[in-house]
Structures are given as structure tokens and as C-alpha cells.
Amino acid sequence: GHRHAVGRQGQVILDLKSSAFDPKEKVWTKFPPEGSKYTPPHNSSDFKWKDYCPKVFRTLRKLFKVDPADYMLSLCGDDALRELSSPGKSGSFFYLTNDDRYMIKTMKKSEVKMLLKMLHAYYNHVRAFENTLVAKFFGLHCVKLAGANQKKVRFVIMGNLFCSDHTIHRRFDLKGSSLGRTTDKPQAEIDEYTTLKDLDLNFIFRLQKQWFEEFRRQVDKDCEFLEQEKIMDYSLLVGVHFRGAIDIDGDKPATPRVSRWDRNHFLSDPNRWCKIKLGANMLSRAELTVRKNDSDVIGEPTGEYCDVILYFGIIDILQDYDIGKKIEHAYKSFQYDSTSISAVDPRQYSRRFKDFIYKAFQEDRVDS
């Protein structure tokens, strides 16, 4: 299906007509096992393949500087996709391409509708802001199997934030809420594959001045976009690579081993510099924090630092504040502080999200 869809490349025009964004703009293709005039033979059962808004996603791939041949090779190569883990709360399954560049997520019908509804605004946003941190979508598809059950599988293809030569030692999913925002794993079982949450965060990430200013500008713009689209419940997914030894059995990294010269050399290396961008391959300092009270959103800084490389982006941007979320908010507000729960209206969510993120990420004012 991918080979057929990507191989059917037409001219890419950035100024797309409104009709290209119409949710009804989709292409069904039949793939019989014996092949057809337009499709190759295959060893699977009979299926139909649907491309949603193909012109839009083709242009998005162009904006995101994705080479069609490389994209096809990543998704359609001989190596099988890797399933990441069991379904989360959403019930979605996640798969990684063998080269780690792309992630495939199965979607509910409501999520597909949400993405199509916001697609025009999303397109305009990512076109206007090259360094946007919102999730990058490369394709939206559906496979319908032939036979009695006629099962449909809808899925989106996204960029993998953690595609890197560096090992991601810790990953955090940060929302700015506190209710239920801790991992359910005991300390001894936490590893590099554990997704930690807001109340597990024990660092303040200190960015160099120009990067911090760019970071704030972009988070402000991205949150403004999500608020306008009435989106809430999104997260900043953060991957941390520690540049130095790590005390895996303890709760903090070992003493940093990177000198000021090493850090400056890292930044002056042209081969390394060309790979650095907002949200990817960013050299930073992480200051260890300690929570003295359970009510503390961010712990107290300790003055202990280590050098890290950060990867981050805004994910889960397809949940709108619908009637279900409004009922969830009303119900939980009777039991808990309404500011601590995840399901709040988009304006409040955006404000709380930024308040938290700007405590977790701060300007590095010490040149040491």
C-alpha cells in the first residue's frame, strides 16, 4: 500500500487548494493477491488501502524535508516493523521502522476525524514555524481486510522523536497536571524504557540563552495553535541522554565528566552543530532537584549538575475538549482539586502546561 501511495508522486505545490483538505478527499485502492493493472501481486489476503488527503500529506513530507525514496525504503524495506509495547490508555498500538526514523500508531475513528478536522490549521502552522515542536505527521491511512469481518485498521505515520545515535537513558511525559502523574513502577524496575511523569521529574533542564528564548517562543506559538483548535491533554515528551556515567541503581546520574572545553568543542564541531535543532540533539545541563513536599510541582534545585543531550516534542495532540472530557472534568472536580486533573478546558490546559514547562526548562545563567 505504501509503495503504491508514495510511488504515485505528483507535483508538490505548497499553496494547496481548500479542497485538498476536505475530509472526503480520500483514495481507495484494491489490492487483490494476484495483482491488478495498478497494483503488484502480494502474499497477503485481499485488502483495500485508503489514503486520506494524499496531496496534503505529500506536501507535508516535502515541508519536513522527507525524501520520498528514503521514506518508502524505511516503511517498505525487507526489515519488519518493531512493536513498541502493549497498548496504553488509548488502546493504540505503536510500531517503529527498523531504522528508528518513523513511528506508526493505530488510531480510533474519532482521532482520525480530529486530525482531518484540524489538518488545514496544522498545515498552516507547520509551514509558518519550521521549528515547531508539535508532532510531525507524514501520512494517514486505513487498511480494510476482505472477508466476513471487513475489519478496518486506521493508522498515522509520525516522526520518531528519539531517533538518535545516543541512548535515551530517561524519558518523561510532562503535562503540567499532578493527579496520577507518577509511574506505577517501583524504583528498582525503572529503566530507559520506562515513561516517567510529572511527579517523577527530578531535574531542571537549563538551556543556553539563545536556545531557551527560542524554546519559549516556540512553545508559546504551539500552545496558541493547540488552544485555538480546542486541543487539550497533550504532553511534552522529553528524552534525556546523560553525557557521563549513570548510577542506574540510584536515583541520580553520577558526577558530570564533561568540561567546559568539551562542551564548547561539541558546539563548535560543524558536523555536530548541523544536527542540533530545537528539540533534537540539544546540549544542556540538568540540575538535580529534590521534592521536600508532596505538593511541590517542581523540586528544590540542589546545585548538582550533569551534562545531558535532550530530545523533546509535543505529542498526543488529537484530543479535543469534547463532551466526554467535560463530564470527566466535572466528575473529578468533585473529588480532587480541579487544577490538578488532566481534563480541563484548552485555555486552562495551555496556561498550566506552559507554567510547568517553564519551571522544568530554564535559562542556564551560569557559564561554567
Tab-separated table of C-alpha atoms in Angstrom:
chain	number	residue	atom	x	y	z
A	1	GLY	CA	0.000	0.000	0.000
A	2	HIS	CA	2.773	2.429	0.922
A	3	ARG	CA	4.779	1.650	-2.190
A	4	HIS	CA	1.727	2.358	-4.306
A	5	ALA	CA	0.800	5.563	-2.421
A	6	VAL	CA	4.276	7.096	-2.218
A	7	GLY	CA	5.248	5.914	-5.686
A	8	ARG	CA	2.258	7.752	-7.105
A	9	GLN	CA	4.022	11.086	-6.626
A	10	GLY	CA	2.593	14.127	-8.332
A	11	GLN	CA	3.763	17.713	-8.421
A	12	VAL	CA	4.150	19.205	-4.940
A	13	ILE	CA	2.545	22.632	-4.575
A	14	LEU	CA	2.827	24.467	-1.246
A	15	ASP	CA	-0.247	26.666	-1.822
A	16	LEU	CA	-2.843	23.929	-1.703
A	17	LYS	CA	-6.479	24.485	-2.551
A	18	SER	CA	-9.048	24.179	0.240
A	19	SER	CA	-10.486	21.111	-1.499
A	20	ALA	CA	-7.254	19.194	-0.747
A	21	PHE	CA	-8.118	19.384	2.978
A	22	ASP	CA	-11.694	18.129	2.595
A	23	PRO	CA	-12.195	15.036	4.832
A	24	LYS	CA	-13.923	13.446	1.848
A	25	GLU	CA	-10.661	13.770	-0.105
A	26	LYS	CA	-9.511	10.163	0.067
A	27	VAL	CA	-8.430	7.463	-2.348
A	28	TRP	CA	-9.411	3.782	-2.017
A	29	THR	CA	-7.267	1.211	-3.855
A	30	LYS	CA	-7.992	-2.518	-4.101
A	31	PHE	CA	-5.062	-4.903	-3.679
A	32	PRO	CA	-6.041	-8.404	-4.862
A	33	PRO	CA	-3.374	-11.080	-4.168
A	34	GLU	CA	-2.907	-11.756	-7.892
A	35	GLY	CA	-2.254	-8.070	-8.592
A	36	SER	CA	-4.066	-5.732	-10.951
A	37	LYS	CA	-3.397	-3.171	-13.629
A	38	TYR	CA	-2.308	-0.694	-10.952
A	39	THR	CA	-1.131	-2.874	-8.051
A	40	PRO	CA	1.537	-5.583	-7.721
A	41	PRO	CA	0.815	-9.200	-6.673
A	42	HIS	CA	1.387	-9.989	-2.974
A	43	ASN	CA	1.219	-12.864	-0.476
A	44	SER	CA	-1.361	-11.318	1.864
A	45	SER	CA	-5.109	-11.718	1.742
A	46	ASP	CA	-7.264	-9.391	-0.344
A	47	PHE	CA	-7.381	-5.860	1.126
A	48	LYS	CA	-8.279	-2.262	0.333
A	49	TRP	CA	-5.992	0.664	1.084
A	50	LYS	CA	-7.188	4.189	1.814
A	51	ASP	CA	-5.131	7.390	1.579
A	52	TYR	CA	-6.597	10.370	3.427
A	53	CYS	CA	-5.885	13.810	1.894
A	54	PRO	CA	-2.929	12.457	-0.124
A	55	LYS	CA	-1.906	15.821	-1.611
A	56	VAL	CA	-1.690	17.399	1.839
A	57	PHE	CA	0.475	14.679	3.360
A	58	ARG	CA	2.689	14.553	0.272
A	59	THR	CA	3.288	18.297	0.721
A	60	LEU	CA	3.830	17.919	4.473
A	61	ARG	CA	6.569	15.378	3.762
A	62	LYS	CA	8.153	17.927	1.445
A	63	LEU	CA	7.942	20.630	4.154
A	64	PHE	CA	9.520	18.232	6.653
A	65	LYS	CA	12.338	17.550	4.140
A	66	VAL	CA	11.490	13.853	3.775
A	67	ASP	CA	12.960	12.215	0.674
A	68	PRO	CA	10.275	10.011	-0.985
A	69	ALA	CA	12.723	7.204	-1.789
A	70	ASP	CA	14.126	7.115	1.769
A	71	TYR	CA	10.607	7.273	3.203
A	72	MET	CA	9.500	4.326	1.088
A	73	LEU	CA	12.616	2.347	1.990
A	74	SER	CA	12.093	2.946	5.730
A	75	LEU	CA	8.473	1.812	5.638
A	76	CYS	CA	8.568	-0.832	2.913
A	77	GLY	CA	12.018	-2.349	3.276
A	78	ASP	CA	12.677	-6.033	3.929
A	79	ASP	CA	13.034	-5.494	7.681
A	80	ALA	CA	9.856	-5.919	9.722
A	81	LEU	CA	8.360	-3.198	11.909
A	82	ARG	CA	9.021	-3.474	15.654
A	83	GLU	CA	6.087	-3.317	18.050
A	84	LEU	CA	6.969	-0.963	20.879
A	85	SER	CA	4.789	-2.071	23.765
A	86	SER	CA	1.340	-3.140	24.809
A	87	PRO	CA	-1.451	-0.626	24.207
A	88	GLY	CA	-1.658	2.345	26.548
A	89	LYS	CA	-4.772	4.011	27.883
A	90	SER	CA	-5.785	4.963	24.350
A	91	GLY	CA	-5.711	1.347	23.167
A	92	SER	CA	-3.388	2.294	20.286
A	93	PHE	CA	-0.561	0.064	19.108
A	94	PHE	CA	2.811	1.592	18.234
A	95	TYR	CA	5.374	0.317	15.752
A	96	LEU	CA	8.839	1.581	14.823
A	97	THR	CA	10.514	1.254	11.458
A	98	ASN	CA	13.763	-0.683	11.562
A	99	ASP	CA	15.846	2.484	11.075
A	100	ASP	CA	14.008	4.184	14.012
A	101	ARG	CA	13.010	7.168	11.865
A	102	TYR	CA	9.241	6.664	11.780
A	103	MET	CA	6.559	5.546	14.184
A	104	ILE	CA	3.228	4.040	13.169
A	105	LYS	CA	0.311	4.476	15.560
A	106	THR	CA	-3.071	2.793	15.176
A	107	MET	CA	-5.936	5.237	15.640
A	108	LYS	CA	-9.544	5.332	16.705
A	109	LYS	CA	-12.059	6.736	14.238
A	110	SER	CA	-12.516	9.801	16.486
A	111	GLU	CA	-8.776	10.562	16.296
A	112	VAL	CA	-8.824	10.314	12.504
A	113	LYS	CA	-11.756	12.733	12.416
A	114	MET	CA	-9.921	15.123	14.740
A	115	LEU	CA	-6.762	15.110	12.636
A	116	LEU	CA	-8.732	15.722	9.439
A	117	LYS	CA	-10.722	18.493	11.132
A	118	MET	CA	-7.561	20.357	12.198
A	119	LEU	CA	-5.433	19.413	9.154
A	120	HIS	CA	-5.688	22.772	7.373
A	121	ALA	CA	-4.741	24.714	10.515
A	122	TYR	CA	-1.973	22.181	11.271
A	123	TYR	CA	-0.583	22.571	7.748
A	124	ASN	CA	-0.549	26.360	8.015
A	125	HIS	CA	1.143	26.157	11.440
A	126	VAL	CA	3.985	23.817	10.478
A	127	ARG	CA	4.506	25.783	7.270
A	128	ALA	CA	4.798	29.044	9.240
A	129	PHE	CA	7.030	27.629	12.010
A	130	GLU	CA	9.843	25.425	10.764
A	131	ASN	CA	10.957	24.665	14.347
A	132	THR	CA	7.513	23.709	15.628
A	133	LEU	CA	7.585	21.117	18.411
A	134	VAL	CA	4.178	19.606	17.592
A	135	ALA	CA	4.179	16.014	16.351
A	136	LYS	CA	5.080	15.599	12.686
A	137	PHE	CA	2.501	13.662	10.666
A	138	PHE	CA	3.638	12.131	7.372
A	139	GLY	CA	0.645	10.061	6.293
A	140	LEU	CA	-2.847	8.974	7.349
A	141	HIS	CA	-4.134	5.643	6.067
A	142	CYS	CA	-6.659	2.860	6.521
A	143	VAL	CA	-6.458	-0.828	5.610
A	144	LYS	CA	-9.710	-2.747	5.162
A	145	LEU	CA	-9.411	-6.511	5.094
A	146	ALA	CA	-11.648	-8.529	2.821
A	147	GLY	CA	-13.822	-11.288	4.177
A	148	ALA	CA	-16.617	-11.688	6.681
A	149	ASN	CA	-15.406	-9.270	9.374
A	150	GLN	CA	-14.311	-6.459	6.993
A	151	LYS	CA	-12.002	-5.197	9.758
A	152	LYS	CA	-10.582	-1.681	9.364
A	153	VAL	CA	-7.232	-0.586	10.775
A	154	ARG	CA	-6.615	3.165	10.745
A	155	PHE	CA	-3.106	4.462	11.371
A	156	VAL	CA	-0.927	7.547	11.180
A	157	ILE	CA	2.783	7.741	10.366
A	158	MET	CA	4.760	10.121	12.575
A	159	GLY	CA	8.360	11.092	13.164
A	160	ASN	CA	10.177	9.307	15.994
A	161	LEU	CA	11.418	11.960	18.439
A	162	PHE	CA	14.082	9.631	19.785
A	163	CYS	CA	15.739	8.678	16.509
A	164	SER	CA	19.315	9.252	17.627
A	165	ASP	CA	22.818	7.825	17.815
A	166	HIS	CA	22.619	8.475	21.565
A	167	THR	CA	20.980	6.122	24.024
A	168	ILE	CA	17.928	7.682	25.666
A	169	HIS	CA	18.559	6.969	29.355
A	170	ARG	CA	15.417	8.579	30.762
A	171	ARG	CA	12.126	9.647	29.173
A	172	PHE	CA	9.476	11.905	30.683
A	173	ASP	CA	5.883	12.579	29.614
A	174	LEU	CA	5.057	16.031	31.016
A	175	LYS	CA	1.558	17.554	31.092
A	176	GLY	CA	1.630	20.014	33.988
A	177	SER	CA	-1.012	18.123	35.994
A	178	SER	CA	-0.386	16.206	39.204
A	179	LEU	CA	-3.263	13.729	39.641
A	180	GLY	CA	-1.978	10.255	38.810
A	181	ARG	CA	1.170	11.714	37.286
A	182	THR	CA	3.694	9.216	38.638
A	183	THR	CA	4.933	5.935	37.229
A	184	ASP	CA	3.454	2.794	38.746
A	185	LYS	CA	6.843	1.040	38.629
A	186	PRO	CA	8.964	0.609	41.766
A	187	GLN	CA	12.291	2.470	41.712
A	188	ALA	CA	14.316	-0.709	41.147
A	189	GLU	CA	12.399	-1.522	37.945
A	190	ILE	CA	12.724	1.894	36.272
A	191	ASP	CA	14.917	1.728	33.174
A	192	GLU	CA	15.473	3.613	29.909
A	193	TYR	CA	12.193	2.276	28.500
A	194	THR	CA	10.045	3.487	31.420
A	195	THR	CA	7.956	6.554	30.668
A	196	LEU	CA	8.179	8.756	33.762
A	197	LYS	CA	5.680	11.523	34.503
A	198	ASP	CA	5.434	14.985	36.029
A	199	LEU	CA	5.879	13.999	39.683
A	200	ASP	CA	8.776	11.683	38.779
A	201	LEU	CA	10.765	14.554	37.260
A	202	ASN	CA	13.829	15.221	39.414
A	203	PHE	CA	15.673	17.679	37.166
A	204	ILE	CA	15.545	21.240	35.944
A	205	PHE	CA	16.877	21.400	32.383
A	206	ARG	CA	18.977	24.511	31.845
A	207	LEU	CA	19.267	25.660	28.226
A	208	GLN	CA	21.718	28.175	26.817
A	209	LYS	CA	20.217	31.651	26.499
A	210	GLN	CA	19.513	31.681	22.748
A	211	TRP	CA	18.024	28.194	22.822
A	212	PHE	CA	15.876	28.964	25.855
A	213	GLU	CA	14.485	32.081	24.196
A	214	GLU	CA	13.716	30.102	21.025
A	215	PHE	CA	12.191	27.323	23.133
A	216	ARG	CA	9.822	29.736	24.907
A	217	ARG	CA	8.822	31.447	21.660
A	218	GLN	CA	8.006	28.131	20.004
A	219	VAL	CA	6.143	26.596	22.952
A	220	ASP	CA	4.051	29.790	23.158
A	221	LYS	CA	3.202	29.570	19.437
A	222	ASP	CA	2.486	25.833	19.540
A	223	CYS	CA	0.235	26.147	22.602
A	224	GLU	CA	-1.599	29.052	20.983
A	225	PHE	CA	-2.274	26.859	17.949
A	226	LEU	CA	-3.487	23.928	20.086
A	227	GLU	CA	-5.697	26.214	22.169
A	228	GLN	CA	-7.291	27.659	19.028
A	229	GLU	CA	-8.025	24.128	17.827
A	230	LYS	CA	-9.559	23.332	21.258
A	231	ILE	CA	-6.967	20.617	21.925
A	232	MET	CA	-6.011	19.505	25.429
A	233	ASP	CA	-4.333	16.563	27.192
A	234	TYR	CA	-1.143	16.877	25.113
A	235	SER	CA	2.317	16.282	26.583
A	236	LEU	CA	5.904	17.344	26.165
A	237	LEU	CA	7.776	14.090	25.646
A	238	VAL	CA	11.394	14.507	26.777
A	239	GLY	CA	14.262	12.092	26.161
A	240	VAL	CA	17.471	12.531	28.182
A	241	HIS	CA	20.912	11.214	27.286
A	242	PHE	CA	23.422	11.616	30.125
A	243	ARG	CA	26.921	12.524	28.947
A	244	GLY	CA	28.801	10.560	31.577
A	245	ALA	CA	28.381	7.536	33.799
A	246	ILE	CA	24.963	6.867	35.289
A	247	ASP	CA	24.166	5.406	38.671
A	248	ILE	CA	21.491	3.041	37.337
A	249	ASP	CA	20.726	1.623	40.790
A	250	GLY	CA	20.391	5.049	42.355
A	251	ASP	CA	18.109	7.929	41.569
A	252	LYS	CA	20.570	10.368	40.061
A	253	PRO	CA	23.305	10.476	37.444
A	254	ALA	CA	26.926	10.291	38.520
A	255	THR	CA	29.145	13.368	38.697
A	256	PRO	CA	29.379	15.000	35.270
A	257	ARG	CA	32.542	14.305	33.310
A	258	VAL	CA	32.276	16.945	30.614
A	259	SER	CA	34.483	20.013	30.923
A	260	ARG	CA	33.706	23.498	29.617
A	261	TRP	CA	36.164	22.882	26.762
A	262	ASP	CA	34.370	19.633	25.847
A	263	ARG	CA	31.032	21.419	25.754
A	264	ASN	CA	32.349	24.282	23.612
A	265	HIS	CA	34.105	21.797	21.328
A	266	PHE	CA	30.797	19.908	20.964
A	267	LEU	CA	29.101	23.126	19.838
A	268	SER	CA	31.929	24.220	17.537
A	269	ASP	CA	32.117	20.879	15.731
A	270	PRO	CA	30.366	21.655	12.398
A	271	ASN	CA	29.296	18.041	11.895
A	272	ARG	CA	27.634	18.014	15.300
A	273	TRP	CA	26.228	21.536	15.007
A	274	CYS	CA	24.345	20.806	11.798
A	275	LYS	CA	22.417	18.087	13.641
A	276	ILE	CA	21.383	20.359	16.506
A	277	LYS	CA	17.974	21.942	16.289
A	278	LEU	CA	15.219	22.862	18.690
A	279	GLY	CA	14.088	19.620	20.303
A	280	ALA	CA	16.837	17.407	18.890
A	281	ASN	CA	20.448	16.764	19.888
A	282	MET	CA	20.444	19.759	22.264
A	283	LEU	CA	23.325	20.011	24.706
A	284	SER	CA	22.078	21.186	28.076
A	285	ARG	CA	22.757	20.985	31.783
A	286	ALA	CA	20.399	19.111	34.091
A	287	GLU	CA	20.266	20.231	37.715
A	288	LEU	CA	19.145	17.589	40.186
A	289	THR	CA	16.117	18.560	42.289
A	290	VAL	CA	14.614	17.189	45.484
A	291	ARG	CA	10.922	17.397	46.406
A	292	LYS	CA	10.564	18.412	50.043
A	293	ASN	CA	6.761	18.419	49.932
A	294	ASP	CA	4.358	16.220	48.003
A	295	SER	CA	2.604	19.398	46.852
A	296	ASP	CA	5.727	20.702	45.097
A	297	VAL	CA	5.241	20.696	41.324
A	298	ILE	CA	8.998	21.026	40.795
A	299	GLY	CA	11.557	20.037	43.403
A	300	GLU	CA	14.120	22.336	45.008
A	301	PRO	CA	17.362	22.713	42.994
A	302	THR	CA	20.374	21.092	44.662
A	303	GLY	CA	23.273	22.706	42.781
A	304	GLU	CA	24.315	19.293	41.442
A	305	TYR	CA	24.643	19.338	37.635
A	306	CYS	CA	25.316	16.924	34.837
A	307	ASP	CA	25.675	17.436	31.093
A	308	VAL	CA	22.874	15.968	29.009
A	309	ILE	CA	21.639	15.855	25.432
A	310	LEU	CA	17.915	16.476	25.099
A	311	TYR	CA	15.233	15.411	22.627
A	312	PHE	CA	11.683	16.667	23.025
A	313	GLY	CA	8.422	17.421	21.244
A	314	ILE	CA	4.705	17.899	21.849
A	315	ILE	CA	2.721	14.680	21.385
A	316	ASP	CA	-0.881	13.438	21.755
A	317	ILE	CA	-2.398	16.473	20.031
A	318	LEU	CA	-5.595	14.785	18.835
A	319	GLN	CA	-7.769	15.036	21.968
A	320	ASP	CA	-10.308	17.830	21.853
A	321	TYR	CA	-12.337	19.067	24.810
A	322	ASP	CA	-15.458	17.136	23.856
A	323	ILE	CA	-18.496	16.243	25.939
A	324	GLY	CA	-16.704	13.195	27.384
A	325	LYS	CA	-13.809	15.304	28.659
A	326	LYS	CA	-16.219	17.905	30.044
A	327	ILE	CA	-18.049	15.200	32.021
A	328	GLU	CA	-14.697	13.782	33.213
A	329	HIS	CA	-13.671	17.261	34.382
A	330	ALA	CA	-16.955	17.815	36.236
A	331	TYR	CA	-16.830	14.379	37.890
A	332	LYS	CA	-13.189	14.607	39.025
A	333	SER	CA	-13.610	18.204	40.196
A	334	PHE	CA	-15.954	16.920	42.929
A	335	GLN	CA	-13.215	14.596	44.203
A	336	TYR	CA	-9.981	16.499	43.553
A	337	ASP	CA	-8.583	19.979	43.071
A	338	SER	CA	-9.797	20.910	39.579
A	339	THR	CA	-6.394	22.388	38.721
A	340	SER	CA	-4.624	19.067	39.353
A	341	ILE	CA	-6.597	16.936	36.890
A	342	SER	CA	-5.684	16.420	33.255
A	343	ALA	CA	-9.128	17.028	31.715
A	344	VAL	CA	-9.504	20.820	31.812
A	345	ASP	CA	-10.588	23.274	29.124
A	346	PRO	CA	-7.992	24.080	26.423
A	347	ARG	CA	-7.228	27.609	27.661
A	348	GLN	CA	-6.614	26.485	31.230
A	349	TYR	CA	-4.705	23.439	29.977
A	350	SER	CA	-2.392	25.586	27.823
A	351	ARG	CA	-1.694	28.021	30.653
A	352	ARG	CA	-0.973	25.266	33.184
A	353	PHE	CA	1.154	23.315	30.688
A	354	LYS	CA	3.345	26.369	29.975
A	355	ASP	CA	3.648	27.263	33.673
A	356	PHE	CA	5.004	23.804	34.387
A	357	ILE	CA	7.253	23.526	31.327
A	358	TYR	CA	8.851	26.915	32.063
A	359	LYS	CA	9.729	25.667	35.545
A	360	ALA	CA	11.166	22.401	34.208
A	361	PHE	CA	13.152	24.215	31.464
A	362	GLN	CA	15.019	27.358	32.435
A	363	GLU	CA	17.786	29.558	31.098
A	364	ASP	CA	21.283	28.472	32.080
A	365	ARG	CA	22.644	31.621	33.684
A	366	VAL	CA	25.912	30.098	34.859
A	367	ASP	CA	28.707	29.792	32.288
A	368	SER	CA	30.772	27.088	33.888
